[in-house]
Amino acid sequence: MNTPKIFEWSRIIGISAGIFFAYQAGNGDAKTTLHFLSFFIIVVMAGLTGIEGLFFGKASAESMGRKSDPQYQKQSGGANLAFAITALLVFLFNWGLYADATILIATLIFFVISAIVHTWDIFATKNRSVKNALRPLLTLALLAACAWPLLGSLVPDH
């Protein structure tokens, strides 16, 4: 198995396990679920994506049928690692509900924009790599997993 596939499968398995664990740890409480979910999703997804961009950017670009742009990939990798490190600090120092929500929402927005770029790539450049095809679908699943903890924690009861 090549390096990009290892990263891709590690993200899918890690996030799936993180979602499961967060919902178990939350035990029906949206705020507790959000606390664990924001940690696991961001550290796994942004952390692994950051490492991949910084150290394996060329192989990753090739796996998606794209040209490698080392400067951009390192910059993007650094931004992803910044999300992951911030999520780790928010979790470890228990900065609270709004910090959990803010870092998760910012990261989800980045993932949605990335999914839009991958979707555009499918249609505009006819790049139908598996990674491009899966990214929007996996992003929708991730948004679905985050909806209840975010809404249940932040939207006042009616």
mmCIF file of C-alpha atoms in Angstrom:
data_model
loop_
_atom_site.group_PDB
_atom_site.id
_atom_site.type_symbol
_atom_site.label_atom_id
_atom_site.label_comp_id
_atom_site.label_asym_id
_atom_site.label_seq_id
_atom_site.Cartn_x
_atom_site.Cartn_y
_atom_site.Cartn_z
ATOM 1 C CA MET A 1 0.000 0.000 0.000
ATOM 2 C CA ASN A 2 1.426 3.415 -0.910
ATOM 3 C CA THR A 3 1.814 6.358 1.460
ATOM 4 C CA PRO A 4 -1.218 8.427 0.295
ATOM 5 C CA LYS A 5 -3.492 5.395 0.701
ATOM 6 C CA ILE A 6 -2.134 4.808 4.204
ATOM 7 C CA PHE A 7 -2.952 8.412 5.117
ATOM 8 C CA GLU A 8 -6.389 8.251 3.495
ATOM 9 C CA TRP A 9 -7.372 5.030 5.256
ATOM 10 C CA SER A 10 -5.877 6.248 8.540
ATOM 11 C CA ARG A 11 -8.058 9.357 8.340
ATOM 12 C CA ILE A 12 -11.204 7.365 7.549
ATOM 13 C CA ILE A 13 -10.594 4.775 10.275
ATOM 14 C CA GLY A 14 -9.362 7.342 12.816
ATOM 15 C CA ILE A 15 -12.309 9.675 12.320
ATOM 16 C CA SER A 16 -14.796 6.794 12.399
ATOM 17 C CA ALA A 17 -13.293 5.565 15.676
ATOM 18 C CA GLY A 18 -13.219 9.133 17.017
ATOM 19 C CA ILE A 19 -16.882 9.696 16.203
ATOM 20 C CA PHE A 20 -17.803 6.411 17.863
ATOM 21 C CA PHE A 21 -15.746 7.214 20.959
ATOM 22 C CA ALA A 22 -17.045 10.800 21.195
ATOM 23 C CA TYR A 23 -20.666 9.633 21.074
ATOM 24 C CA GLN A 24 -19.920 6.936 23.667
ATOM 25 C CA ALA A 25 -18.100 9.369 25.963
ATOM 26 C CA GLY A 26 -20.865 11.933 25.513
ATOM 27 C CA ASN A 27 -23.480 9.423 26.656
ATOM 28 C CA GLY A 28 -26.339 11.494 25.226
ATOM 29 C CA ASP A 29 -24.956 14.873 26.294
ATOM 30 C CA ALA A 30 -24.334 17.119 23.266
ATOM 31 C CA LYS A 31 -21.738 19.334 25.002
ATOM 32 C CA THR A 32 -19.598 16.420 26.162
ATOM 33 C CA THR A 33 -19.916 14.775 22.750
ATOM 34 C CA LEU A 34 -18.841 18.048 21.103
ATOM 35 C CA HIS A 35 -15.809 18.315 23.401
ATOM 36 C CA PHE A 36 -14.513 14.880 22.387
ATOM 37 C CA LEU A 37 -15.644 15.158 18.756
ATOM 38 C CA SER A 38 -13.816 18.433 18.174
ATOM 39 C CA PHE A 39 -10.629 16.884 19.534
ATOM 40 C CA PHE A 40 -10.725 13.613 17.612
ATOM 41 C CA ILE A 41 -11.920 14.914 14.264
ATOM 42 C CA ILE A 42 -9.489 17.789 14.097
ATOM 43 C CA VAL A 43 -6.422 16.013 15.458
ATOM 44 C CA VAL A 44 -6.949 13.015 13.176
ATOM 45 C CA MET A 45 -8.097 14.787 10.009
ATOM 46 C CA ALA A 46 -6.127 18.029 10.136
ATOM 47 C CA GLY A 47 -3.143 16.448 11.872
ATOM 48 C CA LEU A 48 -2.699 13.644 9.356
ATOM 49 C CA THR A 49 -3.454 15.956 6.427
ATOM 50 C CA GLY A 50 -0.862 18.405 7.737
ATOM 51 C CA ILE A 51 1.803 15.721 8.051
ATOM 52 C CA GLU A 52 0.931 14.419 4.601
ATOM 53 C CA GLY A 53 1.178 17.901 3.070
ATOM 54 C CA LEU A 54 4.465 18.731 4.752
ATOM 55 C CA PHE A 55 6.306 15.465 4.194
ATOM 56 C CA PHE A 56 4.511 13.510 1.449
ATOM 57 C CA GLY A 57 3.015 16.262 -0.726
ATOM 58 C CA LYS A 58 4.344 15.024 -4.057
ATOM 59 C CA ALA A 59 2.995 11.485 -3.589
ATOM 60 C CA SER A 60 -0.322 12.859 -2.346
ATOM 61 C CA ALA A 61 -0.724 15.153 -5.369
ATOM 62 C CA GLU A 62 0.091 12.303 -7.734
ATOM 63 C CA SER A 63 -2.484 10.056 -6.054
ATOM 64 C CA MET A 64 -5.161 12.639 -6.908
ATOM 65 C CA GLY A 65 -3.958 13.139 -10.463
ATOM 66 C CA ARG A 66 -2.679 16.642 -9.682
ATOM 67 C CA LYS A 67 0.624 18.404 -10.216
ATOM 68 C CA SER A 68 2.743 18.810 -7.120
ATOM 69 C CA ASP A 69 3.151 22.345 -5.734
ATOM 70 C CA PRO A 70 5.579 21.913 -2.809
ATOM 71 C CA GLN A 71 5.328 25.489 -1.514
ATOM 72 C CA TYR A 72 1.529 25.450 -1.427
ATOM 73 C CA GLN A 73 1.409 21.931 0.008
ATOM 74 C CA LYS A 74 3.775 22.902 2.825
ATOM 75 C CA GLN A 75 1.741 26.038 3.544
ATOM 76 C CA SER A 76 -1.512 24.076 3.558
ATOM 77 C CA GLY A 77 0.100 21.355 5.668
ATOM 78 C CA GLY A 78 1.206 23.981 8.190
ATOM 79 C CA ALA A 79 -2.303 25.432 8.352
ATOM 80 C CA ASN A 80 -3.755 21.968 8.989
ATOM 81 C CA LEU A 81 -1.205 21.304 11.730
ATOM 82 C CA ALA A 82 -2.141 24.655 13.290
ATOM 83 C CA PHE A 83 -5.781 23.477 13.465
ATOM 84 C CA ALA A 84 -4.677 20.182 15.031
ATOM 85 C CA ILE A 85 -2.388 21.806 17.615
ATOM 86 C CA THR A 86 -5.070 24.350 18.525
ATOM 87 C CA ALA A 87 -7.650 21.563 18.957
ATOM 88 C CA LEU A 88 -5.205 19.713 21.203
ATOM 89 C CA LEU A 89 -4.718 22.827 23.364
ATOM 90 C CA VAL A 90 -8.481 23.494 23.527
ATOM 91 C CA PHE A 91 -9.045 19.908 24.653
ATOM 92 C CA LEU A 92 -6.161 19.624 27.123
ATOM 93 C CA PHE A 93 -6.813 22.958 28.812
ATOM 94 C CA ASN A 94 -10.588 22.502 28.638
ATOM 95 C CA TRP A 95 -11.190 25.972 27.237
ATOM 96 C CA GLY A 96 -14.897 25.311 27.078
ATOM 97 C CA LEU A 97 -17.876 24.899 24.829
ATOM 98 C CA TYR A 98 -17.317 27.915 22.593
ATOM 99 C CA ALA A 99 -13.657 27.089 22.008
ATOM 100 C CA ASP A 100 -14.632 23.495 21.115
ATOM 101 C CA ALA A 101 -17.330 24.750 18.757
ATOM 102 C CA THR A 102 -15.196 27.471 17.186
ATOM 103 C CA ILE A 103 -12.251 25.262 16.278
ATOM 104 C CA LEU A 104 -14.565 22.533 14.993
ATOM 105 C CA ILE A 105 -16.650 24.940 12.887
ATOM 106 C CA ALA A 106 -13.528 26.604 11.431
ATOM 107 C CA THR A 107 -12.094 23.209 10.524
ATOM 108 C CA LEU A 108 -15.399 21.988 9.058
ATOM 109 C CA ILE A 109 -15.600 25.113 6.900
ATOM 110 C CA PHE A 110 -12.122 24.347 5.593
ATOM 111 C CA PHE A 111 -13.160 20.738 4.865
ATOM 112 C CA VAL A 112 -16.321 21.899 3.049
ATOM 113 C CA ILE A 113 -14.295 24.283 0.884
ATOM 114 C CA SER A 114 -11.845 21.459 0.173
ATOM 115 C CA ALA A 115 -14.749 19.171 -0.807
ATOM 116 C CA ILE A 116 -16.049 21.856 -3.163
ATOM 117 C CA VAL A 117 -12.604 22.097 -4.783
ATOM 118 C CA HIS A 118 -12.464 18.298 -5.166
ATOM 119 C CA THR A 119 -15.973 18.249 -6.645
ATOM 120 C CA TRP A 120 -15.085 21.060 -9.039
ATOM 121 C CA ASP A 121 -11.986 19.101 -10.051
ATOM 122 C CA ILE A 122 -14.164 16.108 -10.961
ATOM 123 C CA PHE A 123 -16.284 18.134 -13.379
ATOM 124 C CA ALA A 124 -13.954 20.885 -14.616
ATOM 125 C CA THR A 125 -10.828 18.832 -15.252
ATOM 126 C CA LYS A 126 -12.433 15.388 -15.533
ATOM 127 C CA ASN A 127 -10.178 14.221 -12.694
ATOM 128 C CA ARG A 128 -12.232 11.323 -11.393
ATOM 129 C CA SER A 129 -9.710 9.897 -8.956
ATOM 130 C CA VAL A 130 -11.124 7.951 -6.021
ATOM 131 C CA LYS A 131 -9.914 10.644 -3.609
ATOM 132 C CA ASN A 132 -11.775 13.346 -5.525
ATOM 133 C CA ALA A 133 -14.943 11.268 -5.671
ATOM 134 C CA LEU A 134 -14.883 10.298 -1.992
ATOM 135 C CA ARG A 135 -14.034 13.717 -0.540
ATOM 136 C CA PRO A 136 -17.489 15.335 -0.947
ATOM 137 C CA LEU A 137 -19.290 12.189 0.243
ATOM 138 C CA LEU A 138 -17.077 11.769 3.299
ATOM 139 C CA THR A 139 -17.426 15.467 4.093
ATOM 140 C CA LEU A 140 -21.228 15.137 4.087
ATOM 141 C CA ALA A 141 -20.957 12.168 6.472
ATOM 142 C CA LEU A 142 -18.658 14.204 8.722
ATOM 143 C CA LEU A 143 -21.097 17.130 8.748
ATOM 144 C CA ALA A 144 -23.922 14.753 9.664
ATOM 145 C CA ALA A 145 -21.881 13.373 12.576
ATOM 146 C CA CYS A 146 -21.175 16.898 13.855
ATOM 147 C CA ALA A 147 -24.669 18.350 13.418
ATOM 148 C CA TRP A 148 -26.313 17.087 16.632
ATOM 149 C CA PRO A 149 -23.440 17.932 19.007
ATOM 150 C CA LEU A 150 -23.075 21.419 17.517
ATOM 151 C CA LEU A 151 -26.769 22.231 17.326
ATOM 152 C CA GLY A 152 -27.563 20.536 20.633
ATOM 153 C CA SER A 153 -24.837 22.545 22.373
ATOM 154 C CA LEU A 154 -25.241 25.940 20.758
ATOM 155 C CA VAL A 155 -28.887 26.392 19.779
ATOM 156 C CA PRO A 156 -31.060 27.395 22.737
ATOM 157 C CA ASP A 157 -34.054 25.242 23.551
ATOM 158 C CA HIS A 158 -37.273 26.527 22.082
#
